[in-house]
């Protein structure tokens, strides 16, 4: 069950998107997110859909796998739908008891659902196609200019990559500890809130201890290999832009320009 | 009474693109009082298989009967099964969480809903069984040595008074002394308490000296199920699937090929010694 969460996972396959420089993908995700917030307009969303469909197609990540990731946020999406539907003022279409559904509400709700889903799909596409190591490499290099104002970019990137690396390990560990305690008769499904919270203790204590043990071992192993931060550290595979990366940048900015053009030319909702 | 596994299959992560067929048509029966070794290479499905035995993992198809009852029946009491079939995971000391050893061992029986007195009695007995001296009972589990921690964790399962005890790689990461302590303790449990024991390992050496039956798993398939003596005659095939027979088997086979008439089915060093001496005396 705990393995069902696909957000943040890497999906291994070979594709044009997988081979792109992580900086391009980071920038692309940023551009896509900005484009989603340009406005509420059907044409804008059609544009975003086309762009997203193209990237999904190129990435070769199965649609089923991507949609599975949305399951985790169904509740959030439902919340936003309900609130937008009932709490937007405007032309009343339907009245149920004291609640009013307005035309504007329907539009806003629909737009918000699509926007939320696209936000999640767009950003998880980045993690599906980029290994955590690549991602932090990209961040480190892309944000390298911050070093001038003494931001420890390398250290932050290293912490991030370690944190990301540990997520699956800790999930697996949780699974294992849960099973071990279940084998000793622990019950995590029944009982009230307090009982359930109490049942977490036999999982959390070993989990935290093991996280500390792992951190300790990792620090030891890094020091044993003379790790001492960014100074003088070189990369085995330095990031370099290739032809495809430049093409991707061009496509990306053409997309953004197109979206802005739509926004200027068709200001209404439809 | 017994544990019967009837043609179970198990597939990981169906529908994600990472599907893996971990168990393929596995069938076996384990009788009361047996001491069974379950052996296989890493990833052979042995850990997955034992998690079926107490219902932690549900088979994709096939079924399991414990004492004649189908454990996948809707009204089957899983909690009861888990107290009867005790499963000790790999590195069980990683599951210790209480402030002292005694409390930790109490966790299992407490979950069974016993009275405080019974719980403490069982914890006390279990700790004694695994040879933890009383002066350690109220210490933090984290102050113990690796082997001691592991024995405490085993006591945590024993305190539930299981009829079948399954140990997943109980000797992993221990030094030779810790390893012998654990295995001798398990042997004692089997002999004195009459508990059915299933010992999971990837090391023939560890298992050969203790068990009376070996089950070999390879790539999700049950490959051999026989007495150690018969299993080790297949030592070439075992090598092909990444396992090895005990060193004694190799020496005895080499001696035989060199023309010395020894018994190649000897398993322990003791048996081998006898056989070699006999052959040499006959030769002289």
Coordinates of C-alpha atoms in Angstrom, one line a residue:
Chain A
X1 CA 0.0 0.0 0.0
X2 CA 2.8 2.4 1.0
X3 CA 4.5 1.6 -2.3
X4 CA 1.6 3.0 -4.2
X5 CA 2.8 6.6 -3.9
X6 CA 4.3 7.4 -7.3
X7 CA 4.9 11.1 -6.8
X8 CA 8.6 11.9 -6.7
X9 CA 9.6 8.5 -8.1
X10 CA 11.9 7.9 -11.0
X11 CA 10.5 5.9 -14.0
X12 CA 13.3 4.2 -15.8
X13 CA 13.2 4.1 -19.5
X14 CA 15.0 5.7 -22.5
X15 CA 13.4 8.8 -24.0
X16 CA 14.3 12.2 -25.4
X17 CA 13.0 13.8 -22.2
X18 CA 15.1 11.5 -20.0
X19 CA 18.2 12.5 -21.8
X20 CA 17.7 16.2 -21.5
X21 CA 19.9 18.3 -19.2
X22 CA 18.3 18.5 -15.7
X23 CA 18.6 22.3 -15.9
X24 CA 16.4 22.3 -19.0
X25 CA 13.8 20.2 -17.2
X26 CA 13.8 22.4 -14.1
X27 CA 13.4 25.5 -16.3
X28 CA 10.7 23.7 -18.3
X29 CA 8.8 22.8 -15.2
X30 CA 9.0 26.4 -14.0
X31 CA 7.8 27.7 -17.4
X32 CA 4.9 25.3 -17.4
X33 CA 3.8 26.3 -13.9
X34 CA 4.0 30.0 -14.8
X35 CA 1.9 29.3 -17.9
X36 CA -0.8 27.6 -15.8
X37 CA -1.1 30.7 -13.7
X38 CA -1.4 33.1 -16.7
X39 CA -5.2 33.2 -16.4
X40 CA -8.5 31.4 -16.6
X41 CA -9.2 30.9 -20.2
X42 CA -10.2 27.9 -22.1
X43 CA -7.6 28.5 -24.9
X44 CA -4.8 28.8 -22.4
X45 CA -5.7 25.5 -20.9
X46 CA -6.0 23.9 -24.3
X47 CA -2.4 25.2 -25.0
X48 CA -1.2 23.8 -21.7
X49 CA -2.9 20.4 -22.5
X50 CA -1.2 20.2 -25.9
X51 CA 2.2 21.0 -24.4
X52 CA 1.8 18.5 -21.5
X53 CA 0.5 15.8 -23.9
X54 CA 3.5 16.4 -26.1
X55 CA 6.0 16.0 -23.2
X56 CA 4.2 12.9 -21.8
X57 CA 4.3 11.4 -25.3
X58 CA 8.0 12.1 -25.6
X59 CA 8.8 10.9 -22.1
X60 CA 7.4 7.4 -22.7
X61 CA 6.1 7.2 -19.2
X62 CA 2.9 5.2 -19.3
X63 CA -0.2 7.4 -18.7
X64 CA -1.5 4.9 -16.2
X65 CA 1.6 5.4 -14.1
X66 CA 1.2 9.1 -14.2
X67 CA -2.5 9.1 -13.3
X68 CA -1.7 6.8 -10.3
X69 CA 0.3 9.6 -8.8
X70 CA -2.8 11.8 -8.8
X71 CA -4.6 9.4 -6.5
X72 CA -2.7 10.8 -3.5
X73 CA -4.2 14.3 -4.0
X74 CA -7.8 13.3 -4.8
X75 CA -8.9 14.8 -1.5
X76 CA -7.2 18.1 -2.1
X77 CA -8.8 18.3 -5.6
X78 CA -12.2 17.5 -4.1
X79 CA -11.9 20.1 -1.5
X80 CA -11.0 22.8 -4.0
X81 CA -13.8 21.8 -6.3
X82 CA -16.4 22.0 -3.5
X83 CA -15.2 25.3 -2.2
X84 CA -15.0 26.9 -5.6
X85 CA -18.3 25.5 -6.6
X86 CA -20.3 26.9 -3.7
X87 CA -18.4 29.9 -2.6
X88 CA -17.9 31.9 -5.8
X89 CA -20.3 34.8 -6.3
X90 CA -22.0 35.6 -9.6
X91 CA -24.9 34.5 -11.7
X92 CA -26.9 31.9 -9.8
X93 CA -27.6 28.7 -11.7
X94 CA -28.8 26.3 -9.0
X95 CA -29.8 26.6 -5.4
X96 CA -29.6 23.7 -3.0
X97 CA -30.9 24.6 0.5
X98 CA -28.7 27.5 1.5
X99 CA -25.9 26.8 -1.0
X100 CA -25.8 28.5 -4.4
X101 CA -24.0 27.3 -7.4
X102 CA -23.0 30.0 -9.8
X103 CA -21.9 30.0 -13.4
X104 CA -18.6 31.6 -12.4
X105 CA -18.3 29.0 -9.7
X106 CA -18.6 26.1 -12.1
X107 CA -16.0 27.7 -14.4
X108 CA -13.6 28.4 -11.5
X109 CA -14.0 24.9 -10.1
X110 CA -13.3 23.3 -13.4
X111 CA -10.3 25.5 -14.1
X112 CA -8.9 24.8 -10.6
X113 CA -9.2 21.1 -10.9
X114 CA -7.4 21.1 -14.2
X115 CA -4.8 23.5 -12.9
X116 CA -4.1 21.4 -9.8
X117 CA -3.9 18.2 -11.8
X118 CA -1.6 19.7 -14.4
X119 CA 0.6 21.2 -11.7
X120 CA 1.1 17.8 -10.1
X121 CA 1.5 15.9 -13.4
X122 CA 3.9 18.6 -14.7
X123 CA 6.1 18.5 -11.7
X124 CA 6.0 14.8 -11.3
X125 CA 7.0 14.4 -14.9
X126 CA 10.2 16.0 -14.0
X127 CA 10.9 13.5 -11.2
X128 CA 9.7 10.6 -13.4
X129 CA 12.3 11.4 -16.0
X130 CA 15.2 12.7 -13.8
X131 CA 17.1 10.7 -11.3
X132 CA 17.4 12.5 -7.9
X133 CA 21.2 12.8 -8.4
X134 CA 20.7 14.4 -11.8
X135 CA 18.1 16.7 -10.3
X136 CA 20.4 18.0 -7.6
X137 CA 23.2 18.3 -10.0
X138 CA 21.0 20.5 -12.1
X139 CA 20.0 22.6 -9.1
X140 CA 23.6 23.0 -8.0
X141 CA 24.8 24.1 -11.4
X142 CA 21.7 26.1 -12.2
X143 CA 21.8 28.0 -8.9
X144 CA 25.6 28.2 -8.9
X145 CA 25.4 32.0 -9.3
X146 CA 24.1 32.3 -5.8
X147 CA 27.6 31.3 -4.5
X148 CA 28.6 34.9 -5.1
X149 CA 26.3 36.0 -2.2
X150 CA 27.7 33.1 -0.1
X151 CA 24.8 30.7 -0.4
X152 CA 26.2 27.2 0.2
X153 CA 24.7 25.9 -2.9
X154 CA 26.7 22.6 -3.0
X155 CA 25.9 21.8 0.6
X156 CA 22.2 22.4 0.1
X157 CA 22.2 20.3 -3.1
X158 CA 24.0 17.5 -1.3
X159 CA 21.6 17.6 1.6
X160 CA 18.7 17.5 -0.9
X161 CA 20.1 14.5 -2.8
X162 CA 20.7 12.6 0.4
X163 CA 17.2 13.4 1.6
X164 CA 15.7 12.3 -1.7
X165 CA 17.9 9.1 -1.7
X166 CA 16.6 8.2 1.8
X167 CA 12.9 8.5 1.1
X168 CA 12.5 5.1 -0.6
X169 CA 14.9 3.5 2.0
X170 CA 12.8 4.8 4.9
X171 CA 9.6 3.8 3.2
X172 CA 10.9 0.3 2.8
X173 CA 12.1 0.4 6.4
X174 CA 8.7 1.5 7.6
X175 CA 7.1 -1.3 5.7
X176 CA 9.5 -3.8 7.3
X177 CA 9.1 -2.5 10.8
X178 CA 5.3 -2.5 10.4
X179 CA 5.3 -6.1 9.3
X180 CA 7.6 -7.1 12.2
X181 CA 5.4 -5.5 14.7
X182 CA 2.3 -7.0 13.1
X183 CA 4.0 -10.4 13.4
X184 CA 4.1 -9.6 17.2
X185 CA 0.4 -9.0 17.1
X186 CA 0.3 -5.2 16.7
X187 CA -2.9 -3.9 15.2
X188 CA -2.8 -0.7 13.2
X189 CA -6.2 -0.7 11.7
X190 CA -8.7 -0.9 14.5
X191 CA -9.5 1.3 17.5
X192 CA -10.1 5.0 18.0
X193 CA -7.8 7.9 17.2
X194 CA -5.8 7.7 20.4
X195 CA -5.4 4.0 20.1
X196 CA -4.2 4.3 16.6
X197 CA -1.8 7.1 17.5
X198 CA -0.4 4.9 20.3
X199 CA 0.0 2.0 17.9
X200 CA 2.4 4.3 16.0
X201 CA 5.0 4.3 18.8
X202 CA 6.4 0.8 18.0
X203 CA 6.9 1.9 14.4
X204 CA 8.2 5.5 15.0
X205 CA 10.8 4.7 17.6
X206 CA 12.7 2.0 15.6
X207 CA 12.3 4.1 12.4
X208 CA 13.9 7.2 14.0
X209 CA 16.6 5.1 15.5
X210 CA 17.3 3.5 12.2
X211 CA 17.4 6.9 10.5
X212 CA 20.0 8.1 12.9
X213 CA 22.0 4.9 12.5
X214 CA 21.9 5.3 8.7
X215 CA 22.9 9.0 8.9
X216 CA 25.7 8.1 11.2
X217 CA 27.0 5.4 8.9
X218 CA 26.7 7.6 5.8
X219 CA 28.6 10.4 7.5
X220 CA 31.3 8.0 8.4
X221 CA 31.5 6.5 4.9
X222 CA 31.7 10.0 3.3
X223 CA 34.4 11.1 5.7
X224 CA 36.3 7.9 5.0
X225 CA 36.3 8.9 1.4
X226 CA 37.6 12.4 2.2
X227 CA 34.4 14.3 1.5
X228 CA 34.8 17.9 2.8
X229 CA 32.2 19.9 0.9
X230 CA 32.4 21.7 -2.4
X231 CA 35.9 23.2 -2.3
X232 CA 38.0 21.8 -5.1
X233 CA 35.4 19.0 -5.8
X234 CA 35.1 18.0 -9.5
X235 CA 32.3 16.1 -11.2
X236 CA 32.6 12.8 -12.9
X237 CA 30.0 13.7 -15.4
X238 CA 29.9 17.5 -15.7
X239 CA 26.6 18.9 -17.1
X240 CA 26.9 20.2 -20.6
X241 CA 24.2 21.4 -22.9
X242 CA 23.7 19.4 -26.1
X243 CA 21.8 20.1 -29.3
X244 CA 18.5 18.7 -27.9
X245 CA 18.8 20.9 -24.9
X246 CA 18.9 24.1 -27.0
X247 CA 16.0 22.8 -29.1
X248 CA 14.1 22.2 -25.8
X249 CA 14.8 25.7 -24.7
X250 CA 13.5 27.1 -28.0
X251 CA 10.3 25.0 -27.8
X252 CA 9.8 26.0 -24.2
X253 CA 10.0 29.7 -24.8
X254 CA 7.9 29.5 -28.0
X255 CA 5.3 27.8 -25.8
X256 CA 5.5 30.5 -23.2
X257 CA 5.3 33.3 -25.9
X258 CA 2.4 31.5 -27.5
X259 CA 0.6 31.4 -24.2
X260 CA 1.2 35.0 -23.5
X261 CA -0.1 35.9 -27.0
X262 CA -3.3 34.0 -26.3
X263 CA -3.7 35.8 -23.0
X264 CA -3.3 39.2 -24.7
X265 CA -5.5 38.4 -27.7
X266 CA -8.4 36.6 -25.9
X267 CA -8.8 38.2 -22.5
X268 CA -12.2 36.6 -21.6
X269 CA -12.9 33.2 -20.1
X270 CA -13.7 31.6 -23.5
Chain B
X1 CA -1.2 -30.4 13.0
X2 CA 0.5 -28.8 10.1
X3 CA 1.0 -26.0 7.7
X4 CA 0.1 -26.7 4.1
X5 CA 0.9 -24.4 1.2
X6 CA -1.1 -25.2 -1.9
X7 CA 0.2 -23.8 -5.2
X8 CA 0.7 -20.2 -4.2
X9 CA 1.8 -17.5 -6.6
X10 CA 2.8 -14.0 -5.7
X11 CA 3.4 -11.1 -8.0
X12 CA 4.8 -7.8 -6.8
X13 CA 3.4 -4.4 -7.8
X14 CA 0.8 -5.5 -10.3
X15 CA 0.1 -2.9 -13.0
X16 CA 3.0 -0.6 -12.4
X17 CA 5.4 -1.8 -15.0
X18 CA 7.7 -3.1 -12.3
X19 CA 5.9 -6.5 -12.0
X20 CA 7.9 -9.3 -10.6
X21 CA 6.7 -12.9 -10.2
X22 CA 8.2 -13.6 -6.8
X23 CA 6.6 -17.0 -6.2
X24 CA 5.6 -19.5 -8.8
X25 CA 3.3 -22.4 -7.9
X26 CA 4.9 -23.2 -4.6
X27 CA 3.5 -26.1 -2.7
X28 CA 4.8 -27.7 0.5
X29 CA 3.7 -29.2 3.8
X30 CA 5.3 -28.7 7.1
X31 CA 4.5 -31.2 9.9
X32 CA 4.5 -30.6 13.6
X33 CA 7.9 -30.8 15.3
X34 CA 10.0 -30.6 12.1
X35 CA 13.2 -28.6 11.9
X36 CA 13.3 -27.3 8.4
X37 CA 15.9 -25.2 6.6
X38 CA 14.7 -22.9 3.8
X39 CA 17.6 -22.0 1.6
X40 CA 17.9 -19.8 -1.4
X41 CA 20.0 -17.1 -3.0
X42 CA 19.1 -13.4 -2.4
X43 CA 16.0 -12.6 -4.3
X44 CA 14.9 -16.3 -4.6
X45 CA 11.6 -15.6 -2.9
X46 CA 12.3 -17.2 0.5
X47 CA 11.6 -14.1 2.5
X48 CA 8.4 -13.5 0.6
X49 CA 7.4 -17.1 1.1
X50 CA 7.7 -17.0 4.9
X51 CA 5.7 -13.8 5.1
X52 CA 2.8 -15.8 3.6
X53 CA 3.0 -18.3 6.4
X54 CA 1.6 -15.9 9.0
X55 CA -0.6 -14.0 6.6
X56 CA 1.4 -10.8 6.4
X57 CA 1.5 -11.1 2.6
X58 CA -1.5 -12.5 0.7
X59 CA -0.9 -14.8 -2.2
X60 CA -2.1 -13.6 -5.6
X61 CA -3.4 -17.1 -6.1
X62 CA -3.4 -20.4 -4.3
X63 CA -4.1 -20.9 -0.6
X64 CA -2.6 -21.9 2.7
X65 CA -4.0 -24.1 5.4
X66 CA -3.0 -24.0 9.0
X67 CA -4.2 -26.9 11.1
X68 CA -6.7 -27.7 8.4
X69 CA -8.2 -24.2 8.2
X70 CA -7.9 -22.0 5.1
X71 CA -6.2 -18.8 6.4
X72 CA -7.7 -16.8 3.5
X73 CA -11.3 -17.5 4.8
X74 CA -13.1 -14.3 5.5
X75 CA -13.7 -15.1 9.2
X76 CA -10.3 -16.6 9.8
X77 CA -8.7 -15.0 12.9
X78 CA -5.4 -13.6 11.5
X79 CA -4.3 -12.3 14.9
X80 CA -4.6 -15.8 16.3
X81 CA -2.5 -17.2 13.3
X82 CA 0.2 -14.6 14.0
X83 CA 0.5 -15.8 17.6
X84 CA 0.7 -19.4 16.5
X85 CA 3.1 -18.9 13.6
X86 CA 5.8 -16.6 15.1
X87 CA 7.9 -14.8 12.5
X88 CA 11.3 -13.4 13.4
X89 CA 12.4 -10.9 10.7
X90 CA 15.9 -10.3 9.5
X91 CA 17.8 -8.0 11.9
X92 CA 15.0 -8.3 14.4
X93 CA 16.8 -6.1 16.8
X94 CA 15.8 -3.2 14.6
X95 CA 12.3 -3.5 15.8
X96 CA 13.0 -3.1 19.5
X97 CA 11.4 0.1 20.8
X98 CA 10.7 0.0 24.5
X99 CA 12.8 1.6 27.3
X100 CA 13.8 -1.8 28.7
X101 CA 14.2 -5.3 27.5
X102 CA 11.5 -6.8 29.7
X103 CA 8.8 -4.3 28.5
X104 CA 9.8 -4.9 24.9
X105 CA 9.3 -8.7 25.2
X106 CA 5.9 -8.0 26.9
X107 CA 4.7 -6.3 23.7
X108 CA 3.7 -9.5 21.9
X109 CA 1.8 -11.2 24.7
X110 CA 0.1 -7.9 25.6
X111 CA -1.2 -7.7 22.1
X112 CA -2.8 -11.1 22.6
X113 CA -5.0 -9.5 25.4
X114 CA -3.6 -11.6 28.3
X115 CA -3.7 -10.5 31.9
X116 CA -0.7 -8.5 33.2
X117 CA 0.4 -11.4 35.3
X118 CA 0.4 -13.8 32.3
X119 CA 2.1 -11.3 30.1
X120 CA 5.0 -10.9 32.6
X121 CA 5.2 -14.6 33.2
X122 CA 5.5 -15.3 29.5
X123 CA 8.1 -12.5 29.0
X124 CA 10.1 -13.9 31.9
X125 CA 10.0 -17.4 30.5
X126 CA 10.9 -16.3 27.0
X127 CA 13.9 -14.3 28.1
X128 CA 15.1 -17.2 30.2
X129 CA 14.7 -19.5 27.2
X130 CA 17.0 -17.4 25.0
X131 CA 19.5 -17.2 27.8
X132 CA 19.3 -13.6 28.8
X133 CA 20.5 -13.2 32.4
X134 CA 18.0 -11.6 34.8
X135 CA 20.3 -8.7 35.7
X136 CA 19.9 -7.4 32.1
X137 CA 16.1 -7.5 32.1
X138 CA 15.6 -3.8 33.0
X139 CA 18.4 -2.4 30.8
X140 CA 17.8 -0.5 27.6
X141 CA 17.9 -2.8 24.6
X142 CA 20.5 -0.4 23.1
X143 CA 23.1 -1.2 25.8
X144 CA 23.3 -4.9 24.7
X145 CA 25.7 -6.6 22.3
X146 CA 24.5 -7.5 18.8
X147 CA 23.9 -11.2 19.6
X148 CA 22.1 -10.3 22.9
X149 CA 19.8 -7.8 21.1
X150 CA 18.9 -10.4 18.6
X151 CA 18.1 -13.0 21.3
X152 CA 15.9 -10.4 23.0
X153 CA 14.1 -9.8 19.7
X154 CA 13.6 -13.6 19.3
X155 CA 12.2 -13.7 22.9
X156 CA 9.7 -11.0 21.8
X157 CA 8.2 -13.5 19.4
X158 CA 8.7 -16.6 21.7
X159 CA 6.7 -14.8 24.4
X160 CA 3.6 -15.3 22.2
X161 CA 4.1 -19.1 22.6
X162 CA 4.1 -19.9 18.9
X163 CA 3.7 -23.4 17.6
X164 CA 5.8 -22.7 14.6
X165 CA 8.8 -20.4 14.8
X166 CA 10.2 -19.0 11.6
X167 CA 13.6 -17.2 11.6
X168 CA 14.7 -15.2 8.7
X169 CA 18.5 -15.2 8.4
X170 CA 18.9 -15.2 12.2
X171 CA 22.7 -15.2 12.0
X172 CA 23.1 -12.4 9.5
X173 CA 25.8 -9.9 10.6
X174 CA 26.8 -11.8 13.7
X175 CA 30.3 -13.0 14.6
X176 CA 30.9 -16.8 14.8
X177 CA 30.3 -16.8 18.6
X178 CA 27.0 -14.9 18.2
X179 CA 26.0 -17.2 15.4
X180 CA 26.6 -20.3 17.4
X181 CA 24.7 -18.9 20.4
X182 CA 21.7 -18.2 18.3
X183 CA 21.6 -21.5 16.4
X184 CA 22.2 -23.5 19.6
X185 CA 19.4 -21.6 21.3
X186 CA 17.1 -22.4 18.4
X187 CA 18.1 -26.0 18.5
X188 CA 17.3 -26.1 22.2
X189 CA 13.9 -24.6 21.6
X190 CA 13.1 -27.2 19.1
X191 CA 14.3 -30.1 21.2
X192 CA 13.0 -29.0 24.6
X193 CA 9.8 -27.2 23.7
X194 CA 8.9 -29.2 20.6
X195 CA 8.4 -26.1 18.5
X196 CA 8.4 -26.5 14.8
X197 CA 11.2 -24.4 13.4
X198 CA 11.8 -23.0 9.9
X199 CA 15.2 -21.6 9.5
X200 CA 15.8 -19.3 6.6
X201 CA 19.3 -18.9 5.4
X202 CA 21.5 -18.6 2.3
X203 CA 24.3 -20.5 4.0
X204 CA 24.2 -24.3 3.8
X205 CA 27.0 -24.5 6.3
X206 CA 24.8 -22.9 9.0
X207 CA 21.8 -25.0 8.3
X208 CA 23.3 -28.4 7.6
X209 CA 24.3 -29.1 11.1
X210 CA 20.8 -28.5 12.6
X211 CA 17.9 -29.3 10.3
X212 CA 16.4 -32.6 9.2
X213 CA 14.9 -31.3 6.0
X214 CA 16.0 -28.7 3.5
X215 CA 13.8 -26.7 1.1
X216 CA 15.7 -25.0 -1.7
X217 CA 14.2 -22.0 -3.5
X218 CA 15.5 -20.6 -6.7
X219 CA 13.9 -17.7 -8.6
X220 CA 10.5 -18.2 -7.0
X221 CA 10.4 -21.9 -7.6
X222 CA 10.7 -24.6 -5.1
X223 CA 13.6 -26.6 -6.5
X224 CA 14.5 -29.2 -3.9
X225 CA 12.7 -30.5 -0.8
X226 CA 14.6 -33.4 0.8
X227 CA 16.9 -34.5 3.6
X228 CA 20.2 -32.7 3.8
X229 CA 22.1 -35.8 2.7
X230 CA 20.1 -36.1 -0.5
X231 CA 20.2 -32.4 -1.1
X232 CA 23.9 -32.3 -1.0
X233 CA 24.3 -35.0 -3.6
X234 CA 23.1 -32.3 -6.0
X235 CA 26.0 -30.0 -5.0
X236 CA 26.9 -29.2 -8.6
X237 CA 23.3 -28.1 -9.4
X238 CA 23.3 -26.1 -6.1
X239 CA 26.3 -24.2 -7.3
X240 CA 24.6 -23.4 -10.5
X241 CA 21.9 -21.5 -8.6
X242 CA 24.4 -19.6 -6.5
X243 CA 24.4 -21.8 -3.4
X244 CA 27.1 -24.1 -2.1
X245 CA 27.1 -27.4 -0.2
X246 CA 29.0 -27.5 3.0
X247 CA 32.8 -27.7 2.6
X248 CA 32.8 -31.2 3.9
X249 CA 30.8 -32.4 0.9
X250 CA 33.5 -31.0 -1.5
X251 CA 36.3 -32.6 0.4
X252 CA 34.5 -36.0 0.5
X253 CA 33.7 -35.9 -3.2
X254 CA 37.3 -35.0 -4.0
X255 CA 38.6 -37.8 -1.8
X256 CA 36.3 -40.3 -3.5
X257 CA 37.5 -39.2 -6.9
X258 CA 41.1 -39.6 -5.7
X259 CA 40.2 -43.3 -5.1
X260 CA 39.6 -43.3 -1.4
X261 CA 36.4 -45.0 -0.6
X262 CA 34.6 -42.5 1.7
X263 CA 31.0 -41.8 2.3
X264 CA 30.2 -38.6 0.3
X265 CA 26.9 -38.0 2.1
X266 CA 28.6 -37.0 5.3
X267 CA 27.4 -33.6 6.4
X268 CA 29.1 -32.7 9.6
X269 CA 32.9 -32.6 10.2
X270 CA 32.4 -35.3 12.8
X271 CA 30.7 -37.7 10.3
X272 CA 33.4 -37.0 7.7
X273 CA 36.1 -37.7 10.2
X274 CA 34.6 -41.1 11.0
X275 CA 34.2 -42.0 7.4
X276 CA 37.7 -41.0 6.4
X277 CA 39.2 -43.0 9.3
X278 CA 37.2 -46.0 8.4
X279 CA 38.3 -45.8 4.8
X280 CA 41.9 -45.4 5.7
X281 CA 41.9 -48.3 8.1
X282 CA 40.3 -50.5 5.5
X283 CA 42.9 -49.4 3.0
X284 CA 45.8 -50.3 5.3

